[in-house]
Amino acid sequence: MTSTLGSDADREGSRAAEEGTGHDGAPQPHTIRLELADEPGELLAALEPISENGGNLLSIFHERGNVTPRGRIPVEVDIEATPDRFETIVAALRDAGVNVVQAGAEQYAEELVVVLVGDIVDSDLSDTLQRVEACPSASVADVSVNAPAGRGESASARLRLATRAGGGTEALTTVRELAAEKELHVIEPLAGGGV
């Protein structure tokens, strides 16, 4: 807006209309949880879609000492944006290849706990976790491994999966298929989650 005529209230009202920040579309705080590779420039690259789409950065919590089961760094970003801009920001993050674990109200709303039993170590647990993470309705929230005899022996891995609402069945199917392929047994679901 280039005109300087009119009151401050008129200018504010006009700017709000241009930006879509009227009462119904007022900027609101939102939290976005991300998982980033521990590599130079990853955090900056994740912040660019937020800036480019009109998000106002409020805070960043970067948990570098903490690593997710996939070996990534959890990052929590608090921004302020209108609801429409927030949706655009989340879409832009995903388009840029950023792993969005939670965005505002869209989050993994259910939990599913399973135990895999067998030769967990030699069947490549890392590959198993990566393939579970590839399931669009689930994310590995926690892993606990018990391998008392070491490699080549029976062991167990407790997987706590965060799933999107209604996504437990798809996540469980993925785990079952991987277990069958790797000759592992599945104990499912445990208390704390269900399908």
XYZ file of N, CA, C and O in Angstrom:
780
model
N 0.849 -1.166 0.000
C 0.000 0.000 0.000
C 0.893 1.226 0.000
O 1.740 1.377 0.870
N 0.688 2.124 -0.975
C 1.563 3.284 -1.097
C 0.908 4.555 -0.604
O 1.593 5.522 -0.344
N -0.390 4.626 -0.481
C -1.089 5.842 -0.068
C -0.823 6.143 1.398
O -0.770 5.252 2.231
N -0.660 7.433 1.714
C -0.480 7.834 3.106
C -1.714 8.554 3.620
O -1.710 9.071 4.720
N -2.771 8.628 2.814
C -4.003 9.281 3.239
C -4.801 8.348 4.131
O -4.700 7.134 4.030
N -5.641 8.938 4.990
C -6.496 8.128 5.852
C -5.848 7.926 7.209
O -4.671 8.207 7.426
N -6.659 7.444 8.139
C -6.182 7.248 9.511
C -5.348 5.988 9.632
O -5.328 5.148 8.741
N -4.659 5.871 10.769
C -3.898 4.652 11.044
C -4.826 3.444 11.050
O -4.460 2.373 10.571
N -6.020 3.593 11.593
C -6.978 2.476 11.641
C -7.359 2.040 10.238
O -7.482 0.845 9.962
N -7.546 3.031 9.309
C -7.863 2.689 7.923
C -6.719 1.909 7.287
O -6.923 0.927 6.601
N -5.490 2.400 7.528
C -4.335 1.717 6.960
C -4.205 0.306 7.531
O -3.918 -0.634 6.813
N -4.397 0.137 8.835
C -4.320 -1.184 9.453
C -5.389 -2.109 8.887
O -5.133 -3.271 8.602
N -6.624 -1.583 8.724
C -7.708 -2.391 8.173
C -7.414 -2.813 6.747
O -7.652 -3.947 6.353
N -6.866 -1.886 5.951
C -6.524 -2.200 4.571
C -5.406 -3.237 4.507
O -5.452 -4.170 3.726
N -4.377 -3.060 5.366
C -3.277 -4.021 5.380
C -3.776 -5.390 5.815
O -3.398 -6.408 5.260
N -4.663 -5.441 6.805
C -5.207 -6.724 7.270
C -5.969 -7.403 6.144
O -5.884 -8.616 5.978
N -6.710 -6.620 5.369
C -7.455 -7.210 4.252
C -6.496 -7.759 3.201
O -6.704 -8.834 2.660
N -5.407 -6.995 2.915
C -4.430 -7.452 1.935
C -3.734 -8.729 2.403
O -3.470 -9.623 1.623
N -3.401 -8.786 3.690
C -2.644 -9.916 4.206
C -3.526 -11.068 4.659
O -3.037 -12.122 5.018
N -4.831 -10.851 4.680
C -5.714 -11.906 5.138
C -5.614 -12.111 6.644
O -5.692 -13.221 7.135
N -5.428 -11.009 7.397
C -5.274 -11.132 8.839
C -6.426 -10.488 9.592
O -6.244 -9.957 10.677
N -7.631 -10.538 9.020
C -8.798 -10.030 9.724
C -9.091 -10.905 10.920
O -8.362 -11.824 11.246
N -10.184 -10.636 11.620
C -10.505 -11.379 12.837
C -10.587 -12.882 12.597
O -10.125 -13.662 13.405
N -11.188 -13.301 11.478
C -11.321 -14.734 11.209
C -9.996 -15.363 10.804
O -9.780 -16.547 11.007
N -9.099 -14.569 10.219
C -7.824 -15.097 9.776
C -6.666 -14.476 10.531
O -5.609 -14.260 9.970
N -6.862 -14.164 11.791
C -5.815 -13.526 12.586
C -4.623 -14.460 12.758
O -4.791 -15.669 12.868
N -3.426 -13.888 12.780
C -2.260 -14.728 13.037
C -2.384 -15.427 14.389
O -2.847 -14.828 15.358
N -1.985 -16.668 14.404
C -2.060 -17.477 15.616
C -0.739 -18.197 15.797
O -0.052 -18.501 14.827
N -0.386 -18.526 17.041
C 0.836 -19.315 17.241
C 0.605 -20.771 16.836
O -0.473 -21.324 17.034
N 1.604 -21.362 16.229
C 1.569 -22.763 15.804
C 2.915 -23.398 16.136
O 3.943 -22.741 16.086
N 2.893 -24.680 16.435
C 4.124 -25.425 16.667
C 4.301 -26.455 15.564
O 3.356 -27.161 15.220
N 5.505 -26.523 15.031
C 5.844 -27.504 14.005
C 7.013 -28.320 14.544
O 8.038 -27.755 14.946
N 6.851 -29.634 14.568
C 7.944 -30.516 14.993
C 8.547 -31.173 13.761
O 7.835 -31.752 12.948
N 9.857 -31.060 13.654
C 10.585 -31.551 12.494
C 11.645 -32.562 12.915
O 12.056 -32.574 14.073
N 12.095 -33.366 11.979
C 13.281 -34.200 12.157
C 14.238 -33.829 11.039
O 13.884 -33.898 9.869
N 15.460 -33.421 11.421
C 16.436 -32.972 10.439
C 17.696 -33.813 10.498
O 18.080 -34.287 11.573
N 18.343 -33.959 9.360
C 19.648 -34.625 9.315
C 20.650 -33.751 10.059
O 20.540 -32.519 10.051
N 21.611 -34.366 10.720
C 22.635 -33.631 11.455
C 23.752 -33.235 10.495
O 24.844 -33.785 10.512
N 23.419 -32.273 9.624
C 24.354 -31.807 8.602
C 24.287 -30.288 8.524
O 23.226 -29.707 8.767
N 25.387 -29.639 8.182
C 25.381 -28.177 8.069
C 24.320 -27.702 7.075
O 24.144 -28.283 6.007
N 23.605 -26.657 7.457
C 22.627 -26.036 6.573
C 21.222 -26.608 6.644
O 20.291 -26.028 6.071
N 21.020 -27.743 7.324
C 19.694 -28.372 7.368
C 18.672 -27.494 8.096
O 17.530 -27.367 7.658
N 19.066 -26.897 9.213
C 18.135 -26.039 9.964
C 17.769 -24.811 9.141
O 16.593 -24.460 9.033
N 18.757 -24.185 8.534
C 18.495 -23.017 7.695
C 17.559 -23.371 6.539
O 16.603 -22.652 6.255
N 17.803 -24.511 5.900
C 16.943 -24.938 4.785
C 15.513 -25.177 5.253
O 14.566 -24.906 4.513
N 15.341 -25.661 6.476
C 13.996 -25.905 7.001
C 13.288 -24.597 7.356
O 12.056 -24.532 7.325
N 14.054 -23.564 7.686
C 13.444 -22.283 8.053
C 13.048 -21.449 6.830
O 12.158 -20.604 6.912
N 13.684 -21.698 5.687
C 13.394 -20.907 4.489
C 11.936 -20.981 4.044
O 11.334 -19.945 3.769
N 11.301 -22.177 3.981
C 9.886 -22.199 3.578
C 8.979 -21.439 4.553
O 7.947 -20.915 4.151
N 9.368 -21.377 5.808
C 8.585 -20.625 6.792
C 8.670 -19.144 6.475
O 7.654 -18.450 6.385
N 9.877 -18.649 6.265
C 10.091 -17.241 5.954
C 9.464 -16.859 4.617
O 8.784 -15.837 4.509
N 9.682 -17.700 3.611
C 9.181 -17.390 2.271
C 7.660 -17.354 2.189
O 7.114 -16.762 1.267
N 6.981 -17.997 3.136
C 5.513 -18.055 3.096
C 4.851 -17.243 4.200
O 3.691 -17.476 4.537
N 5.586 -16.282 4.762
C 4.988 -15.317 5.679
C 4.857 -15.754 7.121
O 4.106 -15.144 7.874
N 5.586 -16.767 7.545
C 5.550 -17.168 8.944
C 6.449 -16.280 9.783
O 7.541 -15.913 9.361
N 5.973 -15.922 10.966
C 6.752 -15.114 11.894
C 7.365 -16.056 12.925
O 6.644 -16.685 13.701
N 8.671 -16.180 12.929
C 9.372 -17.094 13.819
C 9.301 -16.589 15.257
O 9.673 -15.459 15.552
N 8.814 -17.441 16.167
C 8.728 -17.092 17.584
C 9.864 -17.737 18.376
O 10.471 -17.094 19.222
N 10.132 -19.033 18.133
C 11.224 -19.714 18.837
C 11.612 -20.991 18.107
O 10.834 -21.534 17.325
N 12.831 -21.454 18.404
C 13.337 -22.711 17.856
C 13.950 -23.491 19.011
O 14.743 -22.950 19.779
N 13.565 -24.753 19.136
C 14.180 -25.637 20.122
C 14.839 -26.759 19.350
O 14.174 -27.607 18.770
N 16.160 -26.746 19.310
C 16.971 -27.667 18.517
C 17.635 -28.640 19.478
O 18.516 -28.257 20.237
N 17.215 -29.901 19.469
C 17.704 -30.895 20.422
C 18.876 -31.669 19.844
O 18.794 -32.865 19.598
N 20.010 -31.011 19.659
C 21.151 -31.640 18.994
C 21.684 -32.842 19.762
O 22.161 -33.797 19.172
N 21.600 -32.847 21.083
C 22.079 -33.976 21.870
C 21.145 -35.169 21.847
O 21.489 -36.262 22.279
N 19.957 -34.978 21.345
C 18.935 -36.020 21.261
C 18.855 -36.495 19.824
O 18.873 -35.682 18.910
N 18.739 -37.782 19.612
C 18.644 -38.311 18.255
C 17.426 -39.227 18.188
O 17.187 -40.023 19.093
N 16.647 -39.104 17.119
C 15.477 -39.954 16.932
C 15.939 -41.348 16.521
O 17.101 -41.536 16.168
N 15.042 -42.342 16.541
C 15.438 -43.698 16.120
C 16.017 -43.754 14.705
O 16.778 -44.652 14.381
N 15.678 -42.775 13.878
C 16.218 -42.754 12.514
C 17.526 -41.985 12.422
O 18.030 -41.722 11.343
N 18.079 -41.583 13.572
C 19.349 -40.871 13.577
C 19.228 -39.410 13.194
O 20.194 -38.795 12.745
N 18.069 -38.834 13.364
C 17.851 -37.431 13.010
C 17.718 -36.586 14.275
O 17.497 -37.098 15.360
N 17.828 -35.290 14.091
C 17.755 -34.349 15.204
C 16.332 -33.781 15.290
O 15.823 -33.239 14.309
N 15.674 -33.904 16.467
C 14.343 -33.306 16.603
C 14.456 -31.791 16.781
O 15.308 -31.307 17.523
N 13.600 -31.066 16.077
C 13.574 -29.608 16.143
C 12.120 -29.173 16.288
O 11.252 -29.638 15.550
N 11.867 -28.300 17.254
C 10.529 -27.750 17.447
C 10.577 -26.270 17.103
O 11.395 -25.518 17.643
N 9.713 -25.850 16.179
C 9.680 -24.465 15.717
C 8.319 -23.880 16.054
O 7.292 -24.440 15.673
N 8.319 -22.776 16.774
C 7.076 -22.052 17.070
C 7.009 -20.853 16.147
O 7.965 -20.066 16.064
N 5.898 -20.748 15.426
C 5.715 -19.633 14.499
C 4.356 -18.994 14.747
O 3.497 -19.551 15.431
N 4.189 -17.830 14.153
C 2.888 -17.162 14.155
C 2.504 -16.959 12.691
O 3.315 -16.491 11.889
N 1.291 -17.369 12.351
C 0.809 -17.238 10.978
C -0.706 -17.357 10.973
O -1.294 -17.912 11.903
N -1.314 -16.857 9.911
C -2.748 -17.066 9.752
C -2.966 -18.547 9.451
O -2.042 -19.225 8.991
N -4.175 -19.065 9.692
C -4.421 -20.487 9.390
C -4.101 -20.862 7.942
O -3.507 -21.913 7.690
N -4.461 -20.010 6.983
C -4.181 -20.302 5.574
C -2.684 -20.335 5.297
O -2.187 -21.229 4.607
N -1.975 -19.354 5.842
C -0.522 -19.324 5.639
C 0.145 -20.511 6.319
O 1.123 -21.049 5.815
N -0.374 -20.912 7.471
C 0.196 -22.051 8.175
C 0.104 -23.306 7.305
O 1.079 -24.054 7.176
N -1.050 -23.538 6.697
C -1.211 -24.704 5.817
C -0.233 -24.630 4.648
O 0.363 -25.648 4.255
N -0.047 -23.437 4.093
C 0.892 -23.242 2.990
C 2.321 -23.528 3.439
O 3.106 -24.155 2.714
N 2.665 -23.084 4.653
C 4.011 -23.309 5.197
C 4.278 -24.800 5.364
O 5.336 -25.303 4.968
N 3.329 -25.521 5.937
C 3.504 -26.963 6.149
C 3.668 -27.675 4.805
O 4.547 -28.523 4.644
N 2.850 -27.310 3.832
C 2.962 -27.917 2.495
C 4.322 -27.596 1.869
O 4.956 -28.465 1.261
N 4.795 -26.360 2.043
C 6.087 -25.960 1.485
C 7.239 -26.714 2.151
O 8.206 -27.096 1.490
N 7.134 -26.938 3.459
C 8.157 -27.720 4.161
C 8.226 -29.131 3.591
O 9.307 -29.646 3.294
N 7.069 -29.748 3.439
C 7.031 -31.114 2.904
C 7.533 -31.152 1.467
O 8.275 -32.066 1.087
N 7.157 -30.148 0.666
C 7.627 -30.081 -0.719
C 9.148 -29.939 -0.779
O 9.782 -30.410 -1.727
N 9.725 -29.296 0.240
C 11.175 -29.104 0.298
C 11.887 -30.339 0.856
O 13.107 -30.344 0.998
N 11.121 -31.381 1.179
C 11.725 -32.612 1.674
C 12.002 -32.629 3.162
O 12.719 -33.496 3.655
N 11.431 -31.677 3.899
C 11.618 -31.620 5.351
C 10.642 -32.601 5.991
O 9.459 -32.616 5.663
N 11.138 -33.432 6.917
C 10.288 -34.403 7.601
C 9.501 -33.692 8.699
O 10.044 -33.363 9.753
N 8.217 -33.447 8.444
C 7.330 -32.797 9.406
C 6.675 -33.891 10.240
O 5.887 -34.685 9.737
N 7.016 -33.950 11.527
C 6.475 -34.969 12.417
C 5.125 -34.530 12.966
O 4.207 -35.336 13.100
N 4.999 -33.243 13.273
C 3.739 -32.709 13.792
C 3.610 -31.277 13.335
O 4.574 -30.525 13.352
N 2.416 -30.916 12.925
C 2.149 -29.544 12.499
C 0.817 -29.104 13.065
O -0.220 -29.565 12.617
N 0.857 -28.246 14.078
C -0.375 -27.758 14.682
C -1.229 -28.907 15.163
O -0.768 -29.788 15.872
N -2.479 -28.935 14.743
C -3.400 -29.978 15.183
C -3.174 -31.290 14.445
O -3.602 -32.333 14.907
N -2.499 -31.225 13.280
C -2.228 -32.457 12.542
C -1.039 -33.137 13.201
O 0.077 -32.658 13.159
N -1.297 -34.217 13.867
C -0.216 -34.891 14.551
C -0.495 -36.375 14.613
O -1.556 -36.833 14.254
N 0.470 -37.074 15.074
C 0.286 -38.492 15.291
C -0.544 -38.621 16.560
O -0.071 -38.377 17.657
N -1.812 -38.980 16.397
C -2.775 -38.934 17.488
C -2.919 -40.250 18.236
O -3.505 -40.285 19.298
N -2.414 -41.329 17.687
C -2.564 -42.634 18.323
C -1.201 -43.261 18.529
O -0.213 -42.842 17.918
N -1.179 -44.251 19.386
C 0.073 -44.942 19.661
C -0.135 -46.435 19.522
O -1.178 -46.968 19.901
N 0.859 -47.096 18.997
C 0.819 -48.533 18.789
C 2.152 -49.087 19.278
O 3.209 -48.588 18.897
N 2.103 -50.091 20.152
C 3.330 -50.683 20.676
C 3.377 -52.148 20.259
O 2.430 -52.897 20.491
N 4.481 -52.548 19.623
C 4.683 -53.934 19.201
C 6.070 -54.383 19.644
O 6.956 -53.563 19.887
N 6.243 -55.684 19.724
C 7.552 -56.256 20.032
C 7.923 -57.201 18.896
O 7.113 -58.035 18.489
N 9.124 -57.040 18.379
C 9.666 -57.952 17.380
C 10.627 -58.894 18.098
O 11.459 -58.445 18.892
N 10.514 -60.192 17.814
C 11.367 -61.187 18.463
C 12.030 -62.025 17.379
O 11.380 -62.450 16.426
N 13.321 -62.252 17.551
C 14.090 -63.056 16.603
C 15.498 -62.532 16.531
O 15.977 -61.860 17.445
N 16.169 -62.785 15.415
C 17.537 -62.311 15.247
C 17.484 -60.855 14.782
O 17.710 -60.535 13.608
N 17.171 -59.983 15.727
C 16.958 -58.562 15.453
C 18.212 -57.910 14.881
O 18.140 -57.139 13.930
N 19.355 -58.213 15.459
C 20.595 -57.548 15.066
C 20.993 -57.924 13.644
O 21.236 -57.062 12.798
N 21.054 -59.215 13.348
C 21.483 -59.643 12.015
C 20.439 -59.382 10.930
O 20.767 -59.381 9.747
N 19.190 -59.168 11.320
C 18.167 -58.858 10.309
C 18.146 -57.357 9.991
O 17.282 -56.898 9.263
N 19.113 -56.610 10.504
C 19.306 -55.183 10.221
C 18.166 -54.338 10.788
O 17.264 -53.912 10.072
N 18.251 -54.090 12.084
C 17.234 -53.293 12.777
C 17.116 -51.895 12.184
O 16.018 -51.359 12.060
N 18.243 -51.320 11.787
C 18.218 -49.983 11.199
C 17.352 -49.960 9.934
O 16.531 -49.058 9.745
N 17.500 -50.959 9.088
C 16.681 -51.070 7.880
C 15.208 -51.230 8.246
O 14.335 -50.602 7.636
N 14.933 -52.049 9.253
C 13.552 -52.252 9.687
C 12.930 -50.940 10.126
O 11.814 -50.591 9.717
N 13.655 -50.168 10.935
C 13.133 -48.886 11.422
C 12.918 -47.899 10.280
O 11.900 -47.206 10.231
N 13.854 -47.849 9.343
C 13.706 -46.944 8.199
C 12.483 -47.306 7.363
O 11.757 -46.429 6.888
N 12.230 -48.583 7.201
C 11.092 -49.014 6.388
C 9.775 -48.781 7.114
O 8.764 -48.478 6.477
N 9.767 -48.895 8.429
C 8.553 -48.545 9.185
C 8.311 -47.045 9.055
O 7.184 -46.602 8.844
N 9.374 -46.250 9.144
C 9.248 -44.793 9.002
C 8.741 -44.401 7.617
O 8.125 -43.356 7.458
N 8.995 -45.224 6.620
C 8.527 -44.933 5.261
C 7.008 -45.072 5.141
O 6.411 -44.565 4.199
N 6.394 -45.754 6.097
C 4.932 -45.877 6.113
C 4.355 -44.487 6.376
O 4.691 -43.870 7.382
N 3.493 -43.967 5.497
C 3.017 -42.590 5.649
C 2.170 -42.338 6.898
O 2.012 -41.196 7.308
N 1.654 -43.376 7.522
C 0.777 -43.155 8.677
C 1.476 -43.387 10.006
O 0.830 -43.319 11.046
N 2.795 -43.639 10.007
C 3.461 -43.958 11.271
C 4.839 -43.330 11.369
O 5.482 -43.048 10.369
N 5.256 -43.141 12.611
C 6.602 -42.682 12.903
C 7.091 -43.457 14.122
O 6.326 -43.692 15.061
N 8.340 -43.886 14.111
C 8.898 -44.607 15.250
C 9.191 -43.589 16.343
O 10.056 -42.726 16.191
N 8.462 -43.683 17.455
C 8.633 -42.741 18.558
C 9.710 -43.202 19.523
O 10.389 -42.384 20.140
N 9.868 -44.532 19.672
C 10.821 -45.048 20.642
C 11.174 -46.487 20.294
O 10.331 -47.224 19.788
N 12.411 -46.870 20.559
C 12.875 -48.239 20.334
C 13.650 -48.679 21.558
O 14.476 -47.944 22.076
N 13.377 -49.897 21.993
C 14.132 -50.490 23.094
C 14.537 -51.895 22.659
O 13.688 -52.698 22.286
N 15.839 -52.190 22.674
C 16.341 -53.478 22.208
C 16.926 -54.252 23.381
O 17.648 -53.702 24.202
N 16.606 -55.550 23.422
C 17.167 -56.445 24.424
C 17.807 -57.606 23.669
O 17.117 -58.430 23.087
N 19.153 -57.630 23.669
C 19.893 -58.680 22.969
C 20.907 -59.285 23.934
O 22.109 -59.030 23.838
N 20.435 -60.108 24.881
C 21.339 -60.618 25.927
C 22.459 -61.511 25.414
O 23.544 -61.538 25.989
N 22.234 -62.232 24.326
C 23.250 -63.163 23.841
C 24.101 -62.565 22.721
O 25.033 -63.192 22.253
N 23.765 -61.377 22.257
C 24.545 -60.737 21.198
C 24.087 -61.142 19.810
O 22.975 -61.609 19.603
N 24.994 -60.975 18.830
C 24.672 -61.249 17.423
C 24.388 -62.720 17.195
O 24.970 -63.591 17.819
N 23.498 -62.965 16.242
C 23.203 -64.330 15.827
C 22.288 -65.081 16.777
O 22.047 -66.266 16.577
N 21.791 -64.424 17.784
C 20.917 -65.068 18.760
C 19.585 -64.330 18.818
O 19.445 -63.214 18.331
N 18.628 -64.960 19.460
C 17.306 -64.361 19.600
C 17.379 -63.120 20.487
O 18.064 -63.105 21.506
N 16.693 -62.098 20.058
C 16.638 -60.835 20.788
C 15.242 -60.259 20.599
O 14.415 -60.819 19.868
N 14.974 -59.141 21.246
C 13.676 -58.496 21.072
C 13.864 -56.990 20.929
O 14.826 -56.422 21.434
N 12.939 -56.384 20.216
C 12.918 -54.933 20.050
C 11.495 -54.458 20.268
O 10.567 -54.941 19.610
N 11.326 -53.572 21.227
C 10.010 -52.971 21.497
C 9.944 -51.676 20.699
O 10.789 -50.798 20.853
N 8.943 -51.582 19.816
C 8.753 -50.388 18.997
C 7.500 -49.663 19.463
O 6.423 -50.253 19.512
N 7.664 -48.402 19.798
C 6.494 -47.568 20.090
C 6.304 -46.682 18.873
O 7.168 -45.881 18.527
N 5.184 -46.882 18.184
C 4.897 -46.160 16.957
C 3.841 -45.101 17.210
O 2.800 -45.386 17.814
N 4.097 -43.910 16.746
C 3.083 -42.862 16.749
C 2.396 -42.950 15.391
O 3.067 -42.959 14.356
N 1.069 -43.058 15.401
C 0.334 -43.200 14.140
C -0.691 -42.098 13.988
O -1.212 -41.577 14.969
N -0.964 -41.760 12.763
C -2.028 -40.789 12.483
C -3.357 -41.418 12.858
O -3.489 -42.640 12.879
N -4.335 -40.597 13.154
C -5.659 -41.098 13.513
C -6.139 -42.058 12.431
O -6.147 -41.732 11.250
N -6.477 -43.272 12.842
C -6.954 -44.289 11.914
C -5.853 -44.992 11.139
O -6.135 -45.840 10.300
N -4.586 -44.668 11.405
C -3.483 -45.246 10.643
C -2.838 -46.458 11.284
O -1.865 -46.996 10.756
N -3.355 -46.906 12.422
C -2.763 -48.034 13.128
C -2.758 -49.313 12.318
O -1.784 -50.076 12.345
N -3.823 -49.565 11.581
C -3.908 -50.795 10.788
C -2.836 -50.827 9.714
O -2.158 -51.840 9.521
N -2.640 -49.706 9.020
C -1.613 -49.635 7.980
C -0.215 -49.822 8.589
O 0.621 -50.540 8.041
N 0.031 -49.196 9.731
C 1.329 -49.326 10.394
C 1.573 -50.771 10.823
O 2.664 -51.318 10.629
N 0.548 -51.397 11.380
C 0.680 -52.781 11.831
C 0.898 -53.723 10.648
O 1.703 -54.656 10.728
N 0.245 -53.477 9.543
C 0.454 -54.280 8.327
C 1.902 -54.164 7.855
O 2.528 -55.167 7.495
N 2.450 -52.959 7.888
C 3.847 -52.749 7.501
C 4.778 -53.552 8.403
O 5.696 -54.229 7.921
N 4.546 -53.495 9.715
C 5.387 -54.232 10.667
C 5.268 -55.737 10.422
O 6.275 -56.455 10.405
N 4.054 -56.226 10.203
C 3.856 -57.662 9.953
C 4.598 -58.122 8.701
O 5.220 -59.186 8.686
N 4.514 -57.330 7.630
C 5.184 -57.689 6.377
C 6.695 -57.712 6.553
O 7.371 -58.622 6.060
N 7.243 -56.727 7.249
C 8.683 -56.702 7.502
C 9.112 -57.893 8.358
O 10.140 -58.520 8.096
N 8.306 -58.208 9.374
C 8.628 -59.335 10.260
C 8.630 -60.643 9.471
O 9.523 -61.476 9.637
N 7.645 -60.832 8.600
C 7.586 -62.056 7.796
C 8.803 -62.151 6.872
O 9.422 -63.205 6.756
N 9.153 -61.037 6.242
C 10.300 -61.001 5.334
C 11.609 -61.324 6.061
O 12.481 -62.011 5.538
N 11.731 -60.843 7.307
C 12.988 -61.003 8.058
C 12.938 -62.158 9.057
O 13.823 -62.295 9.889
N 11.889 -62.960 8.958
C 11.702 -64.121 9.821
C 11.732 -63.754 11.306
O 12.383 -64.398 12.123
N 10.983 -62.708 11.631
C 10.828 -62.265 13.012
C 9.398 -62.536 13.451
O 8.490 -62.618 12.619
N 9.179 -62.660 14.744
C 7.837 -62.822 15.290
C 7.356 -61.469 15.795
O 8.156 -60.669 16.305
N 6.057 -61.212 15.681
C 5.485 -59.952 16.139
C 4.538 -60.233 17.307
O 3.640 -61.065 17.196
N 4.745 -59.529 18.398
C 3.786 -59.531 19.507
C 3.086 -58.188 19.418
O 3.715 -57.132 19.481
N 1.769 -58.218 19.246
C 1.030 -56.994 18.934
C -0.340 -56.968 19.562
O -0.871 -58.019 19.876
N -1.013 -55.807 19.521
C -0.436 -54.582 20.079
C -0.406 -54.698 21.598
O -1.202 -55.431 22.174
N 0.478 -53.971 22.200
C 0.592 -53.968 23.645
C -0.192 -52.810 24.235
O -0.594 -51.895 23.516
N -0.409 -52.818 25.531
C -1.111 -51.721 26.190
C -0.410 -50.410 25.874
O 0.812 -50.339 25.788
N -1.194 -49.369 25.722
C -0.618 -48.069 25.365
C -0.886 -47.744 23.922
O -0.612 -46.665 23.469
N -1.436 -48.659 23.195
C -1.766 -48.412 21.810
C -2.627 -49.536 21.301
O -2.664 -50.604 21.867
N -3.323 -49.265 20.286
C -4.179 -50.304 19.737
C -4.635 -49.965 18.349
O -4.389 -48.898 17.848
N -5.302 -50.908 17.770
C -5.824 -50.709 16.417
C -7.318 -50.815 16.490
O -7.871 -51.615 17.183
